[in-house]
Coordinates of C-alpha atoms and ligand atoms in Angstrom, one line a residue:
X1 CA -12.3 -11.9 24.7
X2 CA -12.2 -8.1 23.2
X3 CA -8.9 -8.3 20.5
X4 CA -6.8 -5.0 21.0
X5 CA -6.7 -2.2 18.5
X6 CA -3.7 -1.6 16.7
X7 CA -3.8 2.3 16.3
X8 CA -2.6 3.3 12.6
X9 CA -3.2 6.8 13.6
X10 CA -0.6 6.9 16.8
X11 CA 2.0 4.5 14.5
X12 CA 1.2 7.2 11.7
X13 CA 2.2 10.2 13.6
X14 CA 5.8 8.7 14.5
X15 CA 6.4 7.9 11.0
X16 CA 5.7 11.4 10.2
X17 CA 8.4 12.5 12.7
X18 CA 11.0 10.2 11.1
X19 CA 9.9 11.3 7.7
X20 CA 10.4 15.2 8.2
X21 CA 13.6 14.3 9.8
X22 CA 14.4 12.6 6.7
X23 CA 13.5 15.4 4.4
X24 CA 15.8 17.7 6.2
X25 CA 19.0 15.2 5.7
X26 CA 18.1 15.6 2.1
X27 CA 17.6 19.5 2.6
X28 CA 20.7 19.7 4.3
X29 CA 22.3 17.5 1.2
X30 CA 20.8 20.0 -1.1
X31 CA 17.9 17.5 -2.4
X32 CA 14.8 19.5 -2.3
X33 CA 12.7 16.0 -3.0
X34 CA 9.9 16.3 -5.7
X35 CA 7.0 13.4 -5.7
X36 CA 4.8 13.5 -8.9
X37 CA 1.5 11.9 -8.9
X38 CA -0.9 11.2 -12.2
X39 CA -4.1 10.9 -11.5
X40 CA -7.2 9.9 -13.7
X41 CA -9.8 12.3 -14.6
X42 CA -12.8 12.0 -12.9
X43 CA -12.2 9.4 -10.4
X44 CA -13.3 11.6 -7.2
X45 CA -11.4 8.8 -5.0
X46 CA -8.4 8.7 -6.5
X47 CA -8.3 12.3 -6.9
X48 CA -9.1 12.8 -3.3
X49 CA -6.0 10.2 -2.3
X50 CA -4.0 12.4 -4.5
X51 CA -4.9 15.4 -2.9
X52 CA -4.2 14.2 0.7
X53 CA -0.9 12.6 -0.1
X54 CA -0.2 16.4 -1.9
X55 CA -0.9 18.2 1.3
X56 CA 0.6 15.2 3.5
X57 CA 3.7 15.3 1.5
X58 CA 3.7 19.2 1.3
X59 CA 3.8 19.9 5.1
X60 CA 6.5 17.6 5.2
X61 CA 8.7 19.3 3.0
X62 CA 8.2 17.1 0.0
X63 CA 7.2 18.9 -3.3
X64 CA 4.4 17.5 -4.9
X65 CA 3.6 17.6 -8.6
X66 CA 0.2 16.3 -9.5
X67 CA -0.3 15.8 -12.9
X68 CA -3.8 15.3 -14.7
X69 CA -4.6 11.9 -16.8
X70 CA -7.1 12.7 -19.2
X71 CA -9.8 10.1 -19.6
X72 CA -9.3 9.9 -23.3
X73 CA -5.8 9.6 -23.2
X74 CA -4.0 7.0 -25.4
X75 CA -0.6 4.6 -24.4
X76 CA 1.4 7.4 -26.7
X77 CA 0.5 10.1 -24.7
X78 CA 0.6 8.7 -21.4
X79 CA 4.1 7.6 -22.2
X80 CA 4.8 11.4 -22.9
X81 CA 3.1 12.4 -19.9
X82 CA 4.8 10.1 -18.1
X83 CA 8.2 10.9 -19.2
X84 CA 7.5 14.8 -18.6
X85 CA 6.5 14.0 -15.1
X86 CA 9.2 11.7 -14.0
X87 CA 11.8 14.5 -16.0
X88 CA 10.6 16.7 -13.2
X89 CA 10.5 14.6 -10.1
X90 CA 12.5 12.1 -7.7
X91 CA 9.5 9.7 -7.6
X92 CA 6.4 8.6 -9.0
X93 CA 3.0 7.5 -8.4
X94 CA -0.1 6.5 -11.3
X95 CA -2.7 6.2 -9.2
X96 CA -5.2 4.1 -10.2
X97 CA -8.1 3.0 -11.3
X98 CA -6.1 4.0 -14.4
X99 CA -8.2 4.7 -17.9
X100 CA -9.6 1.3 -19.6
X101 CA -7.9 2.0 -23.1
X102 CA -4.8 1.9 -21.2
X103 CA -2.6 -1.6 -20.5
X104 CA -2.1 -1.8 -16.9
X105 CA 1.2 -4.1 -17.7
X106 CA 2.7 -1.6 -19.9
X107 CA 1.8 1.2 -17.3
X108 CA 4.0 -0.4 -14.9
X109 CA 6.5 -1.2 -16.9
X110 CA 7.2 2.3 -18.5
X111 CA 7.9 4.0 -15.3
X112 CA 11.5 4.4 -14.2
X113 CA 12.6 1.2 -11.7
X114 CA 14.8 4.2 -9.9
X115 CA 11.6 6.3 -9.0
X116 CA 8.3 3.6 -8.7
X117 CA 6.8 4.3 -5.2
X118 CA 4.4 2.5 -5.6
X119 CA 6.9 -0.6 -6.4
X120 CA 4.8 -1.8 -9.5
X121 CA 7.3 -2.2 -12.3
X122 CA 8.4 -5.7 -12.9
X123 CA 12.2 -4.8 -12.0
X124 CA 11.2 -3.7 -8.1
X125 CA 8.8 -7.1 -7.8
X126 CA 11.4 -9.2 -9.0
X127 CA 13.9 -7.6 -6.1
X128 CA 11.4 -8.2 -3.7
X129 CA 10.5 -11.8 -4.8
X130 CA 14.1 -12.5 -4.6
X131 CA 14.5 -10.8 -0.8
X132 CA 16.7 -7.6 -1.9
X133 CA 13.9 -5.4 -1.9
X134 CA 14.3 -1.5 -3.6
X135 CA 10.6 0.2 -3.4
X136 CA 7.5 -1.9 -1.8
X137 CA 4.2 -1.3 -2.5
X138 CA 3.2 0.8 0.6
X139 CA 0.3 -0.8 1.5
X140 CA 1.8 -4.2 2.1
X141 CA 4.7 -2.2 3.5
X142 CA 1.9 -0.8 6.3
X143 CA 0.8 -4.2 7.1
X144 CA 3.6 -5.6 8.0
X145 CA 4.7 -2.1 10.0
X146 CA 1.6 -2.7 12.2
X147 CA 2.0 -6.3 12.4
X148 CA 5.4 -5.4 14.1
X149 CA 4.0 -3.3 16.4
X150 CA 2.1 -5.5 18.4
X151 CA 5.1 -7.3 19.4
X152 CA 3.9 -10.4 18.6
X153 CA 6.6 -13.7 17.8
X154 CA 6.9 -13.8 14.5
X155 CA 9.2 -16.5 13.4
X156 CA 7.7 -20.2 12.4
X157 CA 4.2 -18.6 13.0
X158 CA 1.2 -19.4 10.3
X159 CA 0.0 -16.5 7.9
X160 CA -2.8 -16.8 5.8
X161 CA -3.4 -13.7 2.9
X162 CA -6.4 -13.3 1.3
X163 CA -5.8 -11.6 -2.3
X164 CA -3.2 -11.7 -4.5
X165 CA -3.1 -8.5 -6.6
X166 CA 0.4 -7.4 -7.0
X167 CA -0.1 -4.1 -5.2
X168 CA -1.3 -5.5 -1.8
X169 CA -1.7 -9.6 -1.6
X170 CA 1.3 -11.1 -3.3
X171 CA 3.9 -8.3 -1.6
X172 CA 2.6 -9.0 2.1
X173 CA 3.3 -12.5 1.2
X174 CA 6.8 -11.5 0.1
X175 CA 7.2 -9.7 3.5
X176 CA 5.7 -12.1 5.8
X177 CA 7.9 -15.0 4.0
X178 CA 11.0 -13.0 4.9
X179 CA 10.2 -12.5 8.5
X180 CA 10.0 -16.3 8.1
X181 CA 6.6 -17.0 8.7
X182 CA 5.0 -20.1 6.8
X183 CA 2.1 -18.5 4.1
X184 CA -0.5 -19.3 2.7
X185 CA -2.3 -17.1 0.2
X186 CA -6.0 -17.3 -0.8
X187 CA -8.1 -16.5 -3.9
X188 CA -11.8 -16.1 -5.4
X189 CA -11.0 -19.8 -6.1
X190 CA -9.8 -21.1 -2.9
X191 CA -11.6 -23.8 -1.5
X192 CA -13.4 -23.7 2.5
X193 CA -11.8 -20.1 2.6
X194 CA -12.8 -19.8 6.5
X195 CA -11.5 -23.0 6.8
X196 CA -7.9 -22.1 5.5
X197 CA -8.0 -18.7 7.1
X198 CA -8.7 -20.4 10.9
X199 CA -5.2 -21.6 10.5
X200 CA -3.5 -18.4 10.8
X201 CA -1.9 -16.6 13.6
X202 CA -1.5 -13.9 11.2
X203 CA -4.7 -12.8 8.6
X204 CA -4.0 -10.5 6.1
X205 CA -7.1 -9.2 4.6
X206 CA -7.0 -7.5 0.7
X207 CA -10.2 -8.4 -1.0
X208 CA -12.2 -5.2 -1.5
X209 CA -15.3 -6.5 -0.4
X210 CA -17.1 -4.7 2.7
X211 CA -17.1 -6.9 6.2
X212 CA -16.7 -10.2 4.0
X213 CA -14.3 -11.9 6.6
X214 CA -16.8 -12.4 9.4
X215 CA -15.5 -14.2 13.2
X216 CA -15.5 -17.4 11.7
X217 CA -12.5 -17.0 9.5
X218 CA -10.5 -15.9 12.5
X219 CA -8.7 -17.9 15.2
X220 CA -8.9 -17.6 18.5
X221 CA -6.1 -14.7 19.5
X222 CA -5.2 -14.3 15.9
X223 CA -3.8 -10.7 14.2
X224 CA -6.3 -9.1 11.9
X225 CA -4.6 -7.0 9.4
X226 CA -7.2 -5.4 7.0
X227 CA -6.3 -3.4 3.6
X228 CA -9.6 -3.1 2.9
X229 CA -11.3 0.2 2.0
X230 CA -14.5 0.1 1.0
X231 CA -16.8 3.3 0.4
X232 CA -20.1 3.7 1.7
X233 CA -22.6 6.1 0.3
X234 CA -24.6 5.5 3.3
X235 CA -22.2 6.1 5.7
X236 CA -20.3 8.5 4.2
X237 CA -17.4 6.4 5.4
X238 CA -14.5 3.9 4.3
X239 CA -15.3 0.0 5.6
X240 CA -13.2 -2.5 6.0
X241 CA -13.1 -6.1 4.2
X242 CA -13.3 -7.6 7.6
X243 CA -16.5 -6.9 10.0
X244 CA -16.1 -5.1 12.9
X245 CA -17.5 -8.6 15.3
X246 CA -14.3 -10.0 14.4
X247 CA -13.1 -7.9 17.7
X248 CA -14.5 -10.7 19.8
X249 CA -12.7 -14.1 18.2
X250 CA -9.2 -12.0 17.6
X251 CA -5.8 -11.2 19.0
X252 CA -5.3 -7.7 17.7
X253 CA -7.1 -6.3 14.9
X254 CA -6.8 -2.9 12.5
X255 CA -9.5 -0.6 12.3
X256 CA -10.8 0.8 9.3
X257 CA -10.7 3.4 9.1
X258 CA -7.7 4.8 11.2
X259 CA -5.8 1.3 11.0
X260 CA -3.4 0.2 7.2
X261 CA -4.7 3.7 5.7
X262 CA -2.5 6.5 7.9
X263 CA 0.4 3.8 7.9
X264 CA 0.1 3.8 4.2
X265 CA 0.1 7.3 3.3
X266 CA 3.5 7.6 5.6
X267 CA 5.1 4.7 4.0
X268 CA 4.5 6.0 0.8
X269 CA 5.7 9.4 1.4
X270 CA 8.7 7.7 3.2
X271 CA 9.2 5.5 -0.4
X272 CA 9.3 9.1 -2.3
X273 CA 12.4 10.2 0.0
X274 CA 14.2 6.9 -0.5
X275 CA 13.6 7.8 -4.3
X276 CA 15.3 11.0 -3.6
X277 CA 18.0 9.9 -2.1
X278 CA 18.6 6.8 -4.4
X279 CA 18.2 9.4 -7.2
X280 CA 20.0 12.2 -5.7
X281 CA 23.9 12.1 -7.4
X282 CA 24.0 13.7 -10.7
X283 CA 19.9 14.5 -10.9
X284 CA 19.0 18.4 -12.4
X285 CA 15.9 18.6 -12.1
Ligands
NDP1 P1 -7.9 -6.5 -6.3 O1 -9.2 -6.4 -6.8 O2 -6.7 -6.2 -7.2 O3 -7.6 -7.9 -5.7 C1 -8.6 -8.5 -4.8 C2 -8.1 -9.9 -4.5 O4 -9.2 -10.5 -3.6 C3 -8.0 -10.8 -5.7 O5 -6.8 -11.6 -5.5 C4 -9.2 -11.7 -5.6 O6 -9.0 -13.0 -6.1 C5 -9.5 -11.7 -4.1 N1 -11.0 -12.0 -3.9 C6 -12.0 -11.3 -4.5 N2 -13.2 -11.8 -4.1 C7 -12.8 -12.9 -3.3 C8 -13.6 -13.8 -2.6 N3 -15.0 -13.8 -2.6 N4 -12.9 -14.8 -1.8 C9 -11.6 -14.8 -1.8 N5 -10.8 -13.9 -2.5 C10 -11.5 -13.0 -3.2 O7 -7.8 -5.5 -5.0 P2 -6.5 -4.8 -4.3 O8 -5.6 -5.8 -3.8 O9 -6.0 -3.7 -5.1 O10 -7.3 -4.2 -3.0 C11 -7.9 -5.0 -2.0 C12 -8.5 -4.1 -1.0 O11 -7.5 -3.2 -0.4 C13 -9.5 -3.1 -1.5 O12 -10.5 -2.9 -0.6 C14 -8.7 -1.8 -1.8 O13 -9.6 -0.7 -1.7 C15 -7.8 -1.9 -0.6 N6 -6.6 -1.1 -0.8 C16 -6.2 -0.4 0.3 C17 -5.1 0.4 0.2 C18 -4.8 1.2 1.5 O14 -3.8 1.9 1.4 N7 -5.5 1.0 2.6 C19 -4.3 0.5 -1.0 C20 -4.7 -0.5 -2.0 C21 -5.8 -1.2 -1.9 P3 -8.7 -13.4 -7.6 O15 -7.2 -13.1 -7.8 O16 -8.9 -14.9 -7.7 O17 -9.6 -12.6 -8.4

């Protein structure tokens, strides 16, 4: 059995027809949308993520501020920054890794509720925990996109997610419970992980380790959903947390790269307009 691809790049390139559609409803409202995006000093992947959402977003016709975070710089002054950027701007991403000195939960909760993209601040994971989601992380958002696309049943159906960060793991549990599948999500400390992944007619993979889920952890005809995006000096290339032999035990799988990544970047730029419009009445900017 040879599983069938499911093509981020094709699913990508509609999404980017519905998003410049969107940007011209916001044109046509007078909203000229502004995304701005802080990005760490030094980090040459983040920076590079920055720069293709920038010309992604830019050819769209979303403005894109990026803003530099200094590697030295303090809570204080990434508050300022912070404030100054979001002053200027619709939405908002921190990319991360962000810089050590700074406290990740603090991050997440000093940005506005009304403009998080990225859906980190405790306000949009609350919505979603409670099923009245506002801004999803776009990653999860992308899983659950392709997911859809196969056209597979859904409803009553076993998912298994491995990870639980709150940027990928714990929203694509949040999603998959409210297309009411039944979840389980895995950890570093889950016990006979293959085991509890064999169970699933849907695996969603967020680990950040290289071709860790091997065919093994995969049922027969199952949907492979992989985050994962791991770079390889070697190859000069992104792989996946799930190896490519996985093809032969599964149902559908996601390709890395061309699979979650495209989706994501569209998602993301498609959470920026929402922030537009959410934040359009009574916004100078
Ligand atoms: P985190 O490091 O925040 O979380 C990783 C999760 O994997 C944790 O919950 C961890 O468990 C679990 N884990 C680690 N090792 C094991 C193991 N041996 N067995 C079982 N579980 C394990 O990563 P992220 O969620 O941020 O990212 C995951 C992957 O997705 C990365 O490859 C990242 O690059 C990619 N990513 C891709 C994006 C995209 O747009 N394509 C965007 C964001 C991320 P525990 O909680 O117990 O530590």
């Amino acid at each position: 059995m040879s599983a069938r691809i499911i093509d981020g790049r094709a699913i990508a390139k509609e999404l980017r027809a519905l998003n410049s559609a969107k940007v011209e409803e916001l044109k046509a409202a007078g909203v000229e949308p502004v995304l701005a995006i802080l990005t760490p000093e030094g980090d040459p992947a983040a920076g590079a993520y920055a720069r293709s959402l920038a010309k992604a977003g830019t050819k769209r016709g979303l403005a894109v501020n990026t803003v530099n975070l200094p590697a030295d710089v303090n809570q204080e002054r990434f508050a300022e920054l912070l404030k100054d950027a979001e002053a200027g701007a619709h939405g908002v991403l921190v990319m991360r890794p962000l810089p050590a000195q700074l406290d990740e939960d603090l991050v997440d909760s000093l940005v506005d509720p009304t403009k998080d993209v990225d859906g980190v601040h405790p306000e949009n994971a609350g919505l979603l925990a409670l099923g009245r989601p506002r801004f999803v992380p776009a990653t999860a958002r992308a899983m659950l996109h392709l997911l859809k696309s196969t056209g597979v049943a859904l409803v009553g159906r076993r998912a298994v997610v491995i990870g639980r960060s709150p940027i990928v793991g714990k929203p694509l549990f949040q999603l998959l419970l409210a297309e009411h599948l039944t979840v389980t999500v895995c950890h570093s400390r889950t016990v006979d992980l293959p085991g509890v992944a064999r169970e699933a007619d849907v695996l969603g993979v967020a680990i950040g380790r290289a071709h860790m889920v091997t065919p093994d952890y995969v049922k027969p005809g199952a949907v492979v959903l992989d985050a994962g995006f791991n770079w390889n000096d070697e190859l000069e290339s992104e792989q996946g947390d799930v190896h490519p032999d996985v093809e032969r035990v599964a149902g559908w799988f996601t390709p890395v790269p061309g699979g979650v990544g495209p989706v994501t970047t569209q998602l993301l730029l498609e959470n920026a307009l929402r922030a537009a419009q959410i934040n359009r009445q009574g916004y100078e900017l």
